[in-house]
Amino acid sequence: SSSREVAIVTQVDGGDKVEMLVPAGWSHVVKGNNTISLSTNDAGAISIAITNSIVVGKNLSVLGSDREVRKGQVFESTSSFQ
């Protein structure tokens, strides 16, 4: 778990991008009908829980390495996560 602020950009269903600078320990729900795209400047500090038409409350591991830039990570309503 990270103790530093992280920049996050989300885009839901192809709409406007929302940019946030979030503190460690922050939690937020993002809802969409088809796709959610996530970009961050610190993939190692981000963990995700997914609920869609295939899985419910699936906890994913962190998105990448500490301070790894991740752009356009897409989560779809029909994705299954192994």
mmCIF file of N, CA and C in Angstrom:
data_model
loop_
_atom_site.group_PDB
_atom_site.id
_atom_site.type_symbol
_atom_site.label_atom_id
_atom_site.label_comp_id
_atom_site.label_asym_id
_atom_site.label_seq_id
_atom_site.Cartn_x
_atom_site.Cartn_y
_atom_site.Cartn_z
ATOM 1 N N SER A 1 0.836 -1.178 0.000
ATOM 2 C CA SER A 1 0.000 0.000 0.000
ATOM 3 C C SER A 1 0.878 1.237 0.000
ATOM 4 N N SER A 2 0.479 2.236 -0.733
ATOM 5 C CA SER A 2 1.282 3.435 -0.929
ATOM 6 C C SER A 2 0.902 4.514 0.076
ATOM 7 N N SER A 3 1.861 5.373 0.392
ATOM 8 C CA SER A 3 1.586 6.488 1.290
ATOM 9 C C SER A 3 1.701 7.820 0.554
ATOM 10 N N ARG A 4 1.694 7.799 -0.753
ATOM 11 C CA ARG A 4 1.848 9.023 -1.533
ATOM 12 C C ARG A 4 0.603 9.311 -2.366
ATOM 13 N N GLU A 5 0.449 10.573 -2.761
ATOM 14 C CA GLU A 5 -0.659 10.959 -3.623
ATOM 15 C C GLU A 5 -0.461 10.351 -5.009
ATOM 16 N N VAL A 6 -1.555 10.088 -5.673
ATOM 17 C CA VAL A 6 -1.523 9.479 -6.992
ATOM 18 C C VAL A 6 -2.443 10.262 -7.923
ATOM 19 N N ALA A 7 -1.989 10.517 -9.141
ATOM 20 C CA ALA A 7 -2.830 11.146 -10.154
ATOM 21 C C ALA A 7 -3.595 10.053 -10.889
ATOM 22 N N ILE A 8 -4.892 10.260 -11.040
ATOM 23 C CA ILE A 8 -5.754 9.287 -11.714
ATOM 24 C C ILE A 8 -6.618 10.029 -12.728
ATOM 25 N N VAL A 9 -6.789 9.429 -13.907
ATOM 26 C CA VAL A 9 -7.716 9.939 -14.912
ATOM 27 C C VAL A 9 -8.662 8.805 -15.264
ATOM 28 N N THR A 10 -9.962 9.042 -15.139
ATOM 29 C CA THR A 10 -10.951 8.040 -15.531
ATOM 30 C C THR A 10 -11.790 8.573 -16.675
ATOM 31 N N GLN A 11 -12.266 7.643 -17.501
ATOM 32 C CA GLN A 11 -13.184 7.971 -18.594
ATOM 33 C C GLN A 11 -14.219 6.861 -18.648
ATOM 34 N N VAL A 12 -15.474 7.224 -18.490
ATOM 35 C CA VAL A 12 -16.556 6.248 -18.438
ATOM 36 C C VAL A 12 -17.347 6.281 -19.739
ATOM 37 N N ASP A 13 -17.467 5.107 -20.374
ATOM 38 C CA ASP A 13 -18.280 4.948 -21.591
ATOM 39 C C ASP A 13 -17.961 5.985 -22.670
ATOM 40 N N GLY A 14 -16.672 6.348 -22.789
ATOM 41 C CA GLY A 14 -16.246 7.273 -23.833
ATOM 42 C C GLY A 14 -16.580 8.724 -23.559
ATOM 43 N N GLY A 15 -17.049 9.040 -22.363
ATOM 44 C CA GLY A 15 -17.413 10.415 -22.013
ATOM 45 C C GLY A 15 -16.205 11.252 -21.662
ATOM 46 N N ASP A 16 -16.462 12.341 -20.961
ATOM 47 C CA ASP A 16 -15.392 13.251 -20.559
ATOM 48 C C ASP A 16 -14.427 12.572 -19.593
ATOM 49 N N LYS A 17 -13.164 12.939 -19.696
ATOM 50 C CA LYS A 17 -12.156 12.437 -18.769
ATOM 51 C C LYS A 17 -12.242 13.235 -17.471
ATOM 52 N N VAL A 18 -12.099 12.528 -16.348
ATOM 53 C CA VAL A 18 -12.109 13.156 -15.031
ATOM 54 C C VAL A 18 -10.733 12.937 -14.412
ATOM 55 N N GLU A 19 -10.052 14.047 -14.089
ATOM 56 C CA GLU A 19 -8.713 13.983 -13.518
ATOM 57 C C GLU A 19 -8.787 14.247 -12.014
ATOM 58 N N MET A 20 -8.052 13.442 -11.233
ATOM 59 C CA MET A 20 -8.053 13.580 -9.781
ATOM 60 C C MET A 20 -6.641 13.373 -9.242
ATOM 61 N N LEU A 21 -6.305 14.075 -8.181
ATOM 62 C CA LEU A 21 -5.105 13.817 -7.407
ATOM 63 C C LEU A 21 -5.602 13.299 -6.068
ATOM 64 N N VAL A 22 -5.311 12.024 -5.778
ATOM 65 C CA VAL A 22 -5.928 11.381 -4.620
ATOM 66 C C VAL A 22 -4.886 10.963 -3.585
ATOM 67 N N PRO A 23 -5.255 11.060 -2.298
ATOM 68 C CA PRO A 23 -4.337 10.679 -1.229
ATOM 69 C C PRO A 23 -4.304 9.170 -1.021
ATOM 70 N N ALA A 24 -3.288 8.703 -0.332
ATOM 71 C CA ALA A 24 -3.196 7.288 0.028
ATOM 72 C C ALA A 24 -4.423 6.894 0.838
ATOM 73 N N GLY A 25 -4.916 5.691 0.606
ATOM 74 C CA GLY A 25 -6.058 5.180 1.346
ATOM 75 C C GLY A 25 -7.404 5.605 0.798
ATOM 76 N N TRP A 26 -7.416 6.407 -0.223
ATOM 77 C CA TRP A 26 -8.635 6.923 -0.827
ATOM 78 C C TRP A 26 -9.386 5.801 -1.528
ATOM 79 N N SER A 27 -10.701 5.849 -1.483
ATOM 80 C CA SER A 27 -11.532 4.851 -2.149
ATOM 81 C C SER A 27 -12.629 5.573 -2.918
ATOM 82 N N HIS A 28 -12.949 5.057 -4.092
ATOM 83 C CA HIS A 28 -13.940 5.721 -4.940
ATOM 84 C C HIS A 28 -14.619 4.679 -5.830
ATOM 85 N N VAL A 29 -15.906 4.838 -6.062
ATOM 86 C CA VAL A 29 -16.658 3.952 -6.953
ATOM 87 C C VAL A 29 -16.858 4.675 -8.278
ATOM 88 N N VAL A 30 -16.525 3.980 -9.366
ATOM 89 C CA VAL A 30 -16.751 4.498 -10.715
ATOM 90 C C VAL A 30 -17.710 3.531 -11.395
ATOM 91 N N LYS A 31 -18.818 4.046 -11.889
ATOM 92 C CA LYS A 31 -19.830 3.199 -12.525
ATOM 93 C C LYS A 31 -19.960 3.543 -13.995
ATOM 94 N N GLY A 32 -20.085 2.503 -14.819
ATOM 95 C CA GLY A 32 -20.287 2.697 -16.243
ATOM 96 C C GLY A 32 -21.159 1.593 -16.802
ATOM 97 N N ASN A 33 -21.625 1.774 -18.022
ATOM 98 C CA ASN A 33 -22.443 0.753 -18.679
ATOM 99 C C ASN A 33 -21.619 -0.196 -19.537
ATOM 100 N N ASN A 34 -20.563 0.299 -20.167
ATOM 101 C CA ASN A 34 -19.785 -0.523 -21.092
ATOM 102 C C ASN A 34 -18.299 -0.577 -20.763
ATOM 103 N N THR A 35 -17.657 0.593 -20.661
ATOM 104 C CA THR A 35 -16.220 0.609 -20.413
ATOM 105 C C THR A 35 -15.831 1.704 -19.418
ATOM 106 N N ILE A 36 -14.777 1.413 -18.680
ATOM 107 C CA ILE A 36 -14.135 2.408 -17.831
ATOM 108 C C ILE A 36 -12.653 2.352 -18.159
ATOM 109 N N SER A 37 -12.096 3.492 -18.520
ATOM 110 C CA SER A 37 -10.680 3.602 -18.823
ATOM 111 C C SER A 37 -10.002 4.320 -17.663
ATOM 112 N N LEU A 38 -8.862 3.782 -17.243
ATOM 113 C CA LEU A 38 -8.130 4.344 -16.111
ATOM 114 C C LEU A 38 -6.685 4.595 -16.499
ATOM 115 N N SER A 39 -6.194 5.785 -16.185
ATOM 116 C CA SER A 39 -4.786 6.119 -16.365
ATOM 117 C C SER A 39 -4.257 6.612 -15.029
ATOM 118 N N THR A 40 -2.968 6.355 -14.751
ATOM 119 C CA THR A 40 -2.360 6.777 -13.498
ATOM 120 C C THR A 40 -0.863 6.980 -13.665
ATOM 121 N N ASN A 41 -0.300 7.776 -12.766
ATOM 122 C CA ASN A 41 1.142 7.981 -12.766
ATOM 123 C C ASN A 41 1.846 7.025 -11.803
ATOM 124 N N ASP A 42 1.087 6.155 -11.116
ATOM 125 C CA ASP A 42 1.683 5.239 -10.138
ATOM 126 C C ASP A 42 0.853 3.959 -10.046
ATOM 127 N N ALA A 43 1.012 3.088 -11.039
ATOM 128 C CA ALA A 43 0.211 1.858 -11.107
ATOM 129 C C ALA A 43 0.427 0.957 -9.893
ATOM 130 N N GLY A 44 1.573 1.059 -9.247
ATOM 131 C CA GLY A 44 1.856 0.247 -8.072
ATOM 132 C C GLY A 44 1.081 0.671 -6.838
ATOM 133 N N ALA A 45 0.460 1.833 -6.893
ATOM 134 C CA ALA A 45 -0.304 2.341 -5.749
ATOM 135 C C ALA A 45 -1.805 2.166 -5.926
ATOM 136 N N ILE A 46 -2.224 1.573 -7.035
ATOM 137 C CA ILE A 46 -3.651 1.453 -7.351
ATOM 138 C C ILE A 46 -4.079 -0.005 -7.289
ATOM 139 N N SER A 47 -5.121 -0.274 -6.549
ATOM 140 C CA SER A 47 -5.745 -1.601 -6.594
ATOM 141 C C SER A 47 -7.220 -1.409 -6.959
ATOM 142 N N ILE A 48 -7.775 -2.409 -7.607
ATOM 143 C CA ILE A 48 -9.111 -2.303 -8.192
ATOM 144 C C ILE A 48 -9.971 -3.481 -7.738
ATOM 145 N N ALA A 49 -11.235 -3.216 -7.498
ATOM 146 C CA ALA A 49 -12.239 -4.268 -7.315
ATOM 147 C C ALA A 49 -13.270 -4.075 -8.423
ATOM 148 N N ILE A 50 -13.574 -5.155 -9.136
ATOM 149 C CA ILE A 50 -14.455 -5.098 -10.298
ATOM 150 C C ILE A 50 -15.772 -5.818 -10.018
ATOM 151 N N THR A 51 -16.858 -5.178 -10.399
ATOM 152 C CA THR A 51 -18.155 -5.840 -10.477
ATOM 153 C C THR A 51 -18.724 -5.500 -11.847
ATOM 154 N N ASN A 52 -18.995 -6.533 -12.645
ATOM 155 C CA ASN A 52 -19.601 -6.313 -13.959
ATOM 156 C C ASN A 52 -20.565 -7.456 -14.247
ATOM 157 N N SER A 53 -20.925 -7.667 -15.494
ATOM 158 C CA SER A 53 -21.904 -8.714 -15.824
ATOM 159 C C SER A 53 -21.328 -10.117 -15.680
ATOM 160 N N ILE A 54 -20.016 -10.245 -15.503
ATOM 161 C CA ILE A 54 -19.353 -11.543 -15.402
ATOM 162 C C ILE A 54 -18.890 -11.844 -13.981
ATOM 163 N N VAL A 55 -18.339 -10.869 -13.288
ATOM 164 C CA VAL A 55 -17.782 -11.078 -11.944
ATOM 165 C C VAL A 55 -18.384 -10.087 -10.952
ATOM 166 N N VAL A 56 -18.387 -10.456 -9.678
ATOM 167 C CA VAL A 56 -18.895 -9.582 -8.624
ATOM 168 C C VAL A 56 -17.817 -9.431 -7.557
ATOM 169 N N GLY A 57 -17.408 -8.193 -7.313
ATOM 170 C CA GLY A 57 -16.436 -7.919 -6.263
ATOM 171 C C GLY A 57 -15.095 -8.588 -6.459
ATOM 172 N N LYS A 58 -14.658 -8.745 -7.690
ATOM 173 C CA LYS A 58 -13.370 -9.378 -7.990
ATOM 174 C C LYS A 58 -12.250 -8.394 -7.675
ATOM 175 N N ASN A 59 -11.419 -8.728 -6.696
ATOM 176 C CA ASN A 59 -10.273 -7.889 -6.349
ATOM 177 C C ASN A 59 -9.113 -8.216 -7.280
ATOM 178 N N LEU A 60 -8.616 -7.203 -7.961
ATOM 179 C CA LEU A 60 -7.461 -7.373 -8.832
ATOM 180 C C LEU A 60 -6.215 -6.955 -8.069
ATOM 181 N N SER A 61 -5.090 -7.472 -8.467
ATOM 182 C CA SER A 61 -3.831 -7.041 -7.858
ATOM 183 C C SER A 61 -3.555 -5.605 -8.294
ATOM 184 N N VAL A 62 -2.500 -5.020 -7.764
ATOM 185 C CA VAL A 62 -2.140 -3.664 -8.178
ATOM 186 C C VAL A 62 -1.944 -3.645 -9.690
ATOM 187 N N LEU A 63 -2.109 -2.472 -10.279
ATOM 188 C CA LEU A 63 -2.079 -2.361 -11.743
ATOM 189 C C LEU A 63 -0.697 -2.461 -12.351
ATOM 190 N N GLY A 64 0.355 -2.306 -11.547
ATOM 191 C CA GLY A 64 1.707 -2.366 -12.097
ATOM 192 C C GLY A 64 2.742 -2.119 -11.022
ATOM 193 N N SER A 65 3.903 -1.680 -11.450
ATOM 194 C CA SER A 65 5.024 -1.419 -10.540
ATOM 195 C C SER A 65 4.904 -0.039 -9.902
ATOM 196 N N ASP A 66 5.627 0.150 -8.799
ATOM 197 C CA ASP A 66 5.660 1.473 -8.166
ATOM 198 C C ASP A 66 6.090 2.531 -9.167
ATOM 199 N N ARG A 67 5.320 3.589 -9.200
ATOM 200 C CA ARG A 67 5.557 4.771 -10.049
ATOM 201 C C ARG A 67 5.497 4.471 -11.552
ATOM 202 N N GLU A 68 4.986 3.313 -11.931
ATOM 203 C CA GLU A 68 4.805 2.997 -13.359
ATOM 204 C C GLU A 68 3.629 3.789 -13.906
ATOM 205 N N VAL A 69 3.856 4.459 -15.030
ATOM 206 C CA VAL A 69 2.780 5.187 -15.701
ATOM 207 C C VAL A 69 1.949 4.183 -16.487
ATOM 208 N N ARG A 70 0.651 4.209 -16.292
ATOM 209 C CA ARG A 70 -0.256 3.311 -17.007
ATOM 210 C C ARG A 70 -1.311 4.189 -17.658
ATOM 211 N N LYS A 71 -1.452 4.080 -18.980
ATOM 212 C CA LYS A 71 -2.413 4.909 -19.711
ATOM 213 C C LYS A 71 -3.461 4.045 -20.384
ATOM 214 N N GLY A 72 -4.712 4.405 -20.188
ATOM 215 C CA GLY A 72 -5.807 3.780 -20.903
ATOM 216 C C GLY A 72 -6.061 2.325 -20.558
ATOM 217 N N GLN A 73 -5.891 1.950 -19.303
ATOM 218 C CA GLN A 73 -6.242 0.584 -18.874
ATOM 219 C C GLN A 73 -7.758 0.474 -18.917
ATOM 220 N N VAL A 74 -8.280 -0.383 -19.792
ATOM 221 C CA VAL A 74 -9.726 -0.466 -20.011
ATOM 222 C C VAL A 74 -10.317 -1.670 -19.286
ATOM 223 N N PHE A 75 -11.422 -1.409 -18.612
ATOM 224 C CA PHE A 75 -12.214 -2.448 -17.953
ATOM 225 C C PHE A 75 -13.577 -2.446 -18.626
ATOM 226 N N GLU A 76 -13.992 -3.615 -19.156
ATOM 227 C CA GLU A 76 -15.243 -3.698 -19.902
ATOM 228 C C GLU A 76 -16.314 -4.436 -19.112
ATOM 229 N N SER A 77 -17.548 -4.199 -19.464
ATOM 230 C CA SER A 77 -18.677 -4.807 -18.759
ATOM 231 C C SER A 77 -18.722 -6.320 -18.947
ATOM 232 N N THR A 78 -18.040 -6.827 -19.968
ATOM 233 C CA THR A 78 -18.073 -8.273 -20.247
ATOM 234 C C THR A 78 -16.738 -8.956 -19.992
ATOM 235 N N SER A 79 -15.776 -8.253 -19.383
ATOM 236 C CA SER A 79 -14.468 -8.863 -19.126
ATOM 237 C C SER A 79 -14.545 -9.833 -17.956
ATOM 238 N N SER A 80 -13.895 -10.973 -18.132
ATOM 239 C CA SER A 80 -13.702 -11.870 -16.988
ATOM 240 C C SER A 80 -12.245 -11.739 -16.600
ATOM 241 N N PHE A 81 -11.959 -11.715 -15.334
ATOM 242 C CA PHE A 81 -10.605 -11.479 -14.848
ATOM 243 C C PHE A 81 -10.125 -12.746 -14.162
ATOM 244 N N GLN A 82 -9.078 -13.352 -14.707
ATOM 245 C CA GLN A 82 -8.556 -14.612 -14.164
ATOM 246 C C GLN A 82 -7.570 -14.372 -13.075
#
